[in-house]
mmCIF file of C-alpha atoms and ligand atoms in Angstrom:
data_model
loop_
_atom_site.group_PDB
_atom_site.id
_atom_site.type_symbol
_atom_site.label_atom_id
_atom_site.label_comp_id
_atom_site.label_asym_id
_atom_site.label_seq_id
_atom_site.Cartn_x
_atom_site.Cartn_y
_atom_site.Cartn_z
ATOM 1 C CA UNK A 681 -10.495 6.000 128.205
ATOM 2 C CA UNK A 682 -9.294 7.440 131.512
ATOM 3 C CA UNK A 683 -7.052 4.507 132.258
ATOM 4 C CA UNK A 684 -5.199 5.067 128.980
ATOM 5 C CA UNK A 685 -4.151 8.526 130.066
ATOM 6 C CA UNK A 686 -3.532 7.908 133.770
ATOM 7 C CA UNK A 687 0.214 7.953 133.331
ATOM 8 C CA UNK A 688 0.068 11.639 132.464
ATOM 9 C CA UNK A 689 -1.246 12.342 135.950
ATOM 10 C CA UNK A 690 2.178 11.743 137.439
ATOM 11 C CA UNK A 691 3.686 12.758 140.692
ATOM 12 C CA UNK A 692 5.568 15.987 139.986
ATOM 13 C CA UNK A 693 8.003 15.065 142.767
ATOM 14 C CA UNK A 694 9.538 12.403 140.538
ATOM 15 C CA UNK A 695 13.207 13.275 139.906
ATOM 16 C CA UNK A 696 14.965 13.439 136.509
ATOM 17 C CA UNK A 697 16.193 9.944 135.768
ATOM 18 C CA UNK A 698 13.351 8.208 137.648
ATOM 19 C CA UNK A 699 11.817 5.434 135.565
ATOM 20 C CA UNK A 700 8.673 7.069 134.200
ATOM 21 C CA UNK A 701 8.633 8.215 130.556
ATOM 22 C CA UNK A 702 8.236 11.863 131.521
ATOM 23 C CA UNK A 703 10.644 12.096 134.523
ATOM 24 C CA UNK A 704 13.387 9.893 132.939
ATOM 25 C CA UNK A 705 14.284 12.700 130.575
ATOM 26 C CA UNK A 706 13.969 15.713 132.927
ATOM 27 C CA UNK A 707 11.798 17.485 135.506
ATOM 28 C CA UNK A 708 8.190 16.333 134.910
ATOM 29 C CA UNK A 709 6.829 19.774 135.748
ATOM 30 C CA UNK A 710 8.612 21.210 132.706
ATOM 31 C CA UNK A 711 7.694 18.468 130.207
ATOM 32 C CA UNK A 712 5.204 20.624 128.310
ATOM 33 C CA UNK A 713 7.407 23.728 128.385
ATOM 34 C CA UNK A 714 10.396 21.837 127.015
ATOM 35 C CA UNK A 715 8.139 20.444 124.236
ATOM 36 C CA UNK A 716 7.048 23.918 123.284
ATOM 37 C CA UNK A 717 10.556 25.347 123.462
ATOM 38 C CA UNK A 718 11.923 22.788 121.000
ATOM 39 C CA UNK A 719 9.102 23.366 118.510
ATOM 40 C CA UNK A 720 9.282 27.134 118.749
ATOM 41 C CA UNK A 721 13.051 27.158 118.419
ATOM 42 C CA UNK A 722 13.191 25.008 115.286
ATOM 43 C CA UNK A 723 10.380 26.804 113.503
ATOM 44 C CA UNK A 724 12.026 30.092 114.441
ATOM 45 C CA UNK A 725 15.245 28.867 112.716
ATOM 46 C CA UNK A 726 13.348 27.854 109.569
ATOM 47 C CA UNK A 727 11.931 24.355 110.065
ATOM 48 C CA UNK A 728 9.007 23.807 107.680
ATOM 49 C CA UNK A 729 6.736 20.796 107.165
ATOM 50 C CA UNK A 730 8.610 19.662 104.047
ATOM 51 C CA UNK A 731 11.970 19.366 105.874
ATOM 52 C CA UNK A 732 13.521 16.153 107.128
ATOM 53 C CA UNK A 733 14.294 16.402 110.877
ATOM 54 C CA UNK A 734 16.665 14.239 112.930
ATOM 55 C CA UNK A 735 15.897 14.245 116.616
ATOM 56 C CA UNK A 736 19.041 13.002 118.441
ATOM 57 C CA UNK A 737 18.224 11.326 121.755
ATOM 58 C CA UNK A 738 14.486 11.838 121.146
ATOM 59 C CA UNK A 739 13.543 10.232 124.499
ATOM 60 C CA UNK A 740 9.789 9.915 125.050
ATOM 61 C CA UNK A 741 9.018 12.310 122.164
ATOM 62 C CA UNK A 742 8.718 15.425 124.312
ATOM 63 C CA UNK A 743 9.640 17.399 121.168
ATOM 64 C CA UNK A 744 8.635 14.603 118.818
ATOM 65 C CA UNK A 745 4.946 14.715 119.762
ATOM 66 C CA UNK A 746 4.769 18.248 118.232
ATOM 67 C CA UNK A 747 7.266 17.740 115.390
ATOM 68 C CA UNK A 748 5.618 14.511 114.171
ATOM 69 C CA UNK A 749 2.181 16.158 113.874
ATOM 70 C CA UNK A 750 3.624 19.270 112.159
ATOM 71 C CA UNK A 751 5.896 17.651 109.613
ATOM 72 C CA UNK A 752 4.670 15.907 106.463
ATOM 73 C CA UNK A 753 4.812 12.102 106.449
ATOM 74 C CA UNK A 754 8.198 10.427 106.467
ATOM 75 C CA UNK A 755 9.938 13.598 107.676
ATOM 76 C CA UNK A 756 10.601 12.857 111.363
ATOM 77 C CA UNK A 757 13.546 10.599 112.405
ATOM 78 C CA UNK A 758 14.325 9.859 116.063
ATOM 79 C CA UNK A 759 17.432 8.159 117.472
ATOM 80 C CA UNK A 760 17.148 6.842 121.024
ATOM 81 C CA UNK A 761 18.891 3.963 122.854
ATOM 82 C CA UNK A 762 15.988 3.457 125.343
ATOM 83 C CA UNK A 763 13.228 1.907 123.198
ATOM 84 C CA UNK A 764 10.753 1.877 126.086
ATOM 85 C CA UNK A 765 10.771 5.716 126.126
ATOM 86 C CA UNK A 766 9.762 5.898 122.475
ATOM 87 C CA UNK A 767 7.118 3.220 122.993
ATOM 88 C CA UNK A 768 5.610 5.091 126.003
ATOM 89 C CA UNK A 769 5.856 8.403 124.151
ATOM 90 C CA UNK A 770 3.853 6.938 121.257
ATOM 91 C CA UNK A 771 1.345 5.278 123.583
ATOM 92 C CA UNK A 772 0.682 8.123 125.986
ATOM 93 C CA UNK A 773 1.405 11.272 123.937
ATOM 94 C CA UNK A 774 0.749 10.482 120.278
ATOM 95 C CA UNK A 775 -1.428 7.414 119.488
ATOM 96 C CA UNK A 776 -0.750 4.722 116.894
ATOM 97 C CA UNK A 777 -3.137 6.453 114.447
ATOM 98 C CA UNK A 778 -0.809 9.496 114.189
ATOM 99 C CA UNK A 779 2.170 7.181 113.684
ATOM 100 C CA UNK A 780 0.351 5.430 110.862
ATOM 101 C CA UNK A 781 -0.503 8.798 109.278
ATOM 102 C CA UNK A 782 2.868 10.537 109.666
ATOM 103 C CA UNK A 783 5.170 7.531 109.469
ATOM 104 C CA UNK A 784 8.029 8.650 111.747
ATOM 105 C CA UNK A 785 11.119 6.461 111.791
ATOM 106 C CA UNK A 786 13.164 5.413 114.845
ATOM 107 C CA UNK A 787 16.526 3.865 115.447
ATOM 108 C CA UNK A 788 17.481 2.444 118.867
ATOM 109 C CA UNK A 789 21.138 3.237 118.776
ATOM 110 C CA UNK A 790 23.709 4.511 121.284
ATOM 111 C CA UNK A 791 26.619 5.203 118.943
ATOM 112 C CA UNK A 792 25.214 8.278 117.175
ATOM 113 C CA UNK A 793 24.743 6.370 113.915
ATOM 114 C CA UNK A 794 22.468 8.295 111.603
ATOM 115 C CA UNK A 795 23.076 6.735 108.194
ATOM 116 C CA UNK A 796 20.837 3.665 108.780
ATOM 117 C CA UNK A 797 17.851 5.835 107.721
ATOM 118 C CA UNK A 798 19.352 6.424 104.273
ATOM 119 C CA UNK A 799 18.177 10.066 104.400
ATOM 120 C CA UNK A 800 19.828 13.466 104.013
ATOM 121 C CA UNK A 801 18.661 15.815 106.801
ATOM 122 C CA UNK A 802 17.722 19.498 106.596
ATOM 123 C CA UNK A 803 17.511 19.959 110.386
ATOM 124 C CA UNK A 804 18.621 18.247 113.532
ATOM 125 C CA UNK A 805 18.079 18.859 117.233
ATOM 126 C CA UNK A 806 19.993 17.570 120.266
ATOM 127 C CA UNK A 807 18.122 18.978 123.258
ATOM 128 C CA UNK A 808 19.973 18.033 126.466
ATOM 129 C CA UNK A 809 22.262 15.524 124.790
ATOM 130 C CA UNK A 810 25.652 17.346 124.880
ATOM 131 C CA UNK A 811 24.750 18.125 128.499
ATOM 132 C CA UNK A 812 25.488 14.437 129.260
ATOM 133 C CA UNK A 813 27.898 13.397 126.568
ATOM 134 C CA UNK A 814 31.679 13.013 126.590
ATOM 135 C CA UNK A 815 33.804 14.991 124.144
ATOM 136 C CA UNK A 816 34.428 11.768 122.152
ATOM 137 C CA UNK A 817 30.689 11.191 121.866
ATOM 138 C CA UNK A 818 30.135 14.774 120.717
ATOM 139 C CA UNK A 819 32.885 14.390 118.098
ATOM 140 C CA UNK A 820 31.429 11.073 116.929
ATOM 141 C CA UNK A 821 28.016 12.727 116.672
ATOM 142 C CA UNK A 822 29.442 15.588 114.562
ATOM 143 C CA UNK A 823 31.425 13.218 112.366
ATOM 144 C CA UNK A 824 28.341 11.109 111.683
ATOM 145 C CA UNK A 825 26.192 14.176 111.084
ATOM 146 C CA UNK A 826 28.676 15.409 108.425
ATOM 147 C CA UNK A 827 27.756 12.240 106.430
ATOM 148 C CA UNK A 828 23.985 12.892 106.417
ATOM 149 C CA UNK A 829 23.748 16.759 106.461
ATOM 150 C CA UNK A 830 22.159 18.548 103.463
ATOM 151 C CA UNK A 831 23.804 21.626 102.089
ATOM 152 C CA UNK A 832 21.389 23.897 103.963
ATOM 153 C CA UNK A 833 21.586 21.777 107.130
ATOM 154 C CA UNK A 834 20.846 23.536 110.423
ATOM 155 C CA UNK A 835 21.413 21.866 113.862
ATOM 156 C CA UNK A 836 20.288 23.249 117.231
ATOM 157 C CA UNK A 837 22.126 21.715 120.157
ATOM 158 C CA UNK A 838 22.012 22.618 123.848
ATOM 159 C CA UNK A 839 24.917 22.291 126.263
ATOM 160 C CA UNK A 840 25.858 23.670 129.725
ATOM 161 C CA UNK A 841 28.503 26.304 129.481
ATOM 162 C CA UNK A 842 31.088 26.199 132.306
ATOM 163 C CA UNK A 843 34.699 27.017 133.104
ATOM 164 C CA UNK A 844 35.760 23.408 132.857
ATOM 165 C CA UNK A 845 35.542 20.736 130.144
ATOM 166 C CA UNK A 846 34.297 17.268 131.168
ATOM 167 C CA UNK A 847 37.234 14.998 130.496
ATOM 168 C CA UNK A 848 35.571 11.613 131.160
ATOM 169 C CA UNK A 849 34.876 9.248 128.339
ATOM 170 C CA UNK A 850 31.357 8.063 129.286
ATOM 171 C CA UNK A 851 27.799 9.371 129.171
ATOM 172 C CA UNK A 852 26.821 10.983 132.496
ATOM 173 C CA UNK A 853 23.177 10.578 133.577
ATOM 174 C CA UNK A 854 21.062 12.028 135.147
ATOM 175 C CA UNK A 855 23.957 14.312 136.168
ATOM 176 C CA UNK A 856 25.243 16.870 133.738
ATOM 177 C CA UNK A 857 28.572 17.903 132.339
ATOM 178 C CA UNK A 858 29.964 21.297 131.271
ATOM 179 C CA UNK A 859 32.111 22.581 128.469
ATOM 180 C CA UNK A 860 33.520 25.990 127.563
ATOM 181 C CA UNK A 861 32.162 27.763 124.471
ATOM 182 C CA UNK A 862 35.692 27.789 122.948
ATOM 183 C CA UNK A 863 36.005 24.020 123.350
ATOM 184 C CA UNK A 864 32.571 23.322 121.805
ATOM 185 C CA UNK A 865 33.346 25.581 118.848
ATOM 186 C CA UNK A 866 36.671 23.875 118.278
ATOM 187 C CA UNK A 867 35.403 20.250 118.312
ATOM 188 C CA UNK A 868 32.305 21.116 116.181
ATOM 189 C CA UNK A 869 34.212 23.093 113.513
ATOM 190 C CA UNK A 870 36.647 20.189 113.089
ATOM 191 C CA UNK A 871 33.973 18.454 111.076
ATOM 192 C CA UNK A 872 33.377 21.239 108.599
ATOM 193 C CA UNK A 873 30.507 22.962 110.384
ATOM 194 C CA UNK A 874 30.155 26.547 111.649
ATOM 195 C CA UNK A 875 28.963 27.046 115.222
ATOM 196 C CA UNK A 876 27.610 30.053 117.083
ATOM 197 C CA UNK A 877 25.893 30.667 120.368
ATOM 198 C CA UNK A 878 22.286 31.937 120.127
ATOM 199 C CA UNK A 879 20.455 34.309 122.462
ATOM 200 C CA UNK A 880 17.612 31.844 122.944
ATOM 201 C CA UNK A 881 16.660 31.155 126.537
ATOM 202 C CA UNK A 882 16.339 27.696 128.085
ATOM 203 C CA UNK A 883 14.293 26.824 131.206
ATOM 204 C CA UNK A 884 17.279 24.825 132.619
ATOM 205 C CA UNK A 885 19.873 27.491 131.660
ATOM 206 C CA UNK A 886 21.427 25.560 128.811
ATOM 207 C CA UNK A 887 23.122 27.464 126.022
ATOM 208 C CA UNK A 888 21.779 26.897 122.500
ATOM 209 C CA UNK A 889 24.236 26.454 119.605
ATOM 210 C CA UNK A 890 23.295 27.006 115.982
ATOM 211 C CA UNK A 891 25.478 24.700 113.887
ATOM 212 C CA UNK A 892 25.395 24.957 110.107
ATOM 213 C CA UNK A 893 26.963 23.274 107.134
ATOM 214 C CA UNK A 894 29.671 25.469 105.691
HETATM 215 C C1 SAM B 2050 17.767 14.613 128.928
HETATM 216 S S1 SAM B 2050 17.046 13.408 127.853
HETATM 217 C C2 SAM B 2050 16.563 14.465 126.529
HETATM 218 C C3 SAM B 2050 15.485 13.848 125.674
HETATM 219 C C4 SAM B 2050 15.002 14.686 124.502
HETATM 220 N N1 SAM B 2050 16.101 15.163 123.673
HETATM 221 C C5 SAM B 2050 14.165 15.828 124.994
HETATM 222 O O1 SAM B 2050 14.716 16.868 125.285
HETATM 223 O O2 SAM B 2050 12.961 15.678 125.152
HETATM 224 C C6 SAM B 2050 18.521 12.600 127.199
HETATM 225 C C7 SAM B 2050 18.162 11.462 126.259
HETATM 226 O O3 SAM B 2050 19.354 10.973 125.589
HETATM 227 C C8 SAM B 2050 19.213 9.568 125.502
HETATM 228 N N2 SAM B 2050 20.576 9.009 125.287
HETATM 229 C C9 SAM B 2050 21.369 8.357 126.137
HETATM 230 N N3 SAM B 2050 22.507 7.962 125.530
HETATM 231 C C10 SAM B 2050 22.394 8.339 124.244
HETATM 232 C C11 SAM B 2050 23.232 8.192 123.079
HETATM 233 N N4 SAM B 2050 24.405 7.575 123.106
HETATM 234 N N5 SAM B 2050 22.778 8.684 121.903
HETATM 235 C C12 SAM B 2050 21.595 9.354 121.839
HETATM 236 N N6 SAM B 2050 20.761 9.503 122.871
HETATM 237 C C13 SAM B 2050 21.170 9.035 124.089
HETATM 238 C C14 SAM B 2050 18.579 9.205 126.828
HETATM 239 O O4 SAM B 2050 18.054 7.913 126.807
HETATM 240 C C15 SAM B 2050 17.534 10.293 126.957
HETATM 241 O O5 SAM B 2050 16.327 9.953 126.307
#
């Protein structure tokens, strides 16, 4: 039994981006905190077990390990280009038995395609995704979300607010990019959504956006 869980006893000196399922997606010392934050945030904004949730860039299921257990079966959908992260998250954090019971769905995609699930979503989360994405990727994400969002859709997305807008056209990792609030609001509202900054705190000083279907 012990050997199955040994990977959880990781070196907390591993850096974000290092190839371990916990450190690849952020500081390993905050893995549990960032799990709890995502779960608390979404339930605060109305997520209930009957809702369908899209977890954009779900990584090693840092949030997914709580969402999957909480939601009713067939209600969790994760998109993640790095399949090994999802596989390790299932193996070390969840167990196959939970997956059999709750039937989460995954897509291993890097183009922000969400319609392959054939589902209309009530909620979405992008925790530390717009912190690495180009403006074109964010626009593509919003465009594709507009095709799968329910009428009552709510989307919580974190970004790093700064004076400058990242003007590159590629994903930056493990480094981060910044955008101004005005810029984020402009590109998100182009796709028929409303967007406002929330007062919710983040352990890595991201700003949370609440994005809703108009
Ligand atoms: C900082 S991690 C955040 C993981 C997860 N959202 C969380 O907070 O636990 C960023 C994640 O985005 C994934 N990613 C990279 N490119 C992506 C893309 N084009 N679309 C969606 N996710 C992407 C990375 O593989 C990584 O798992």
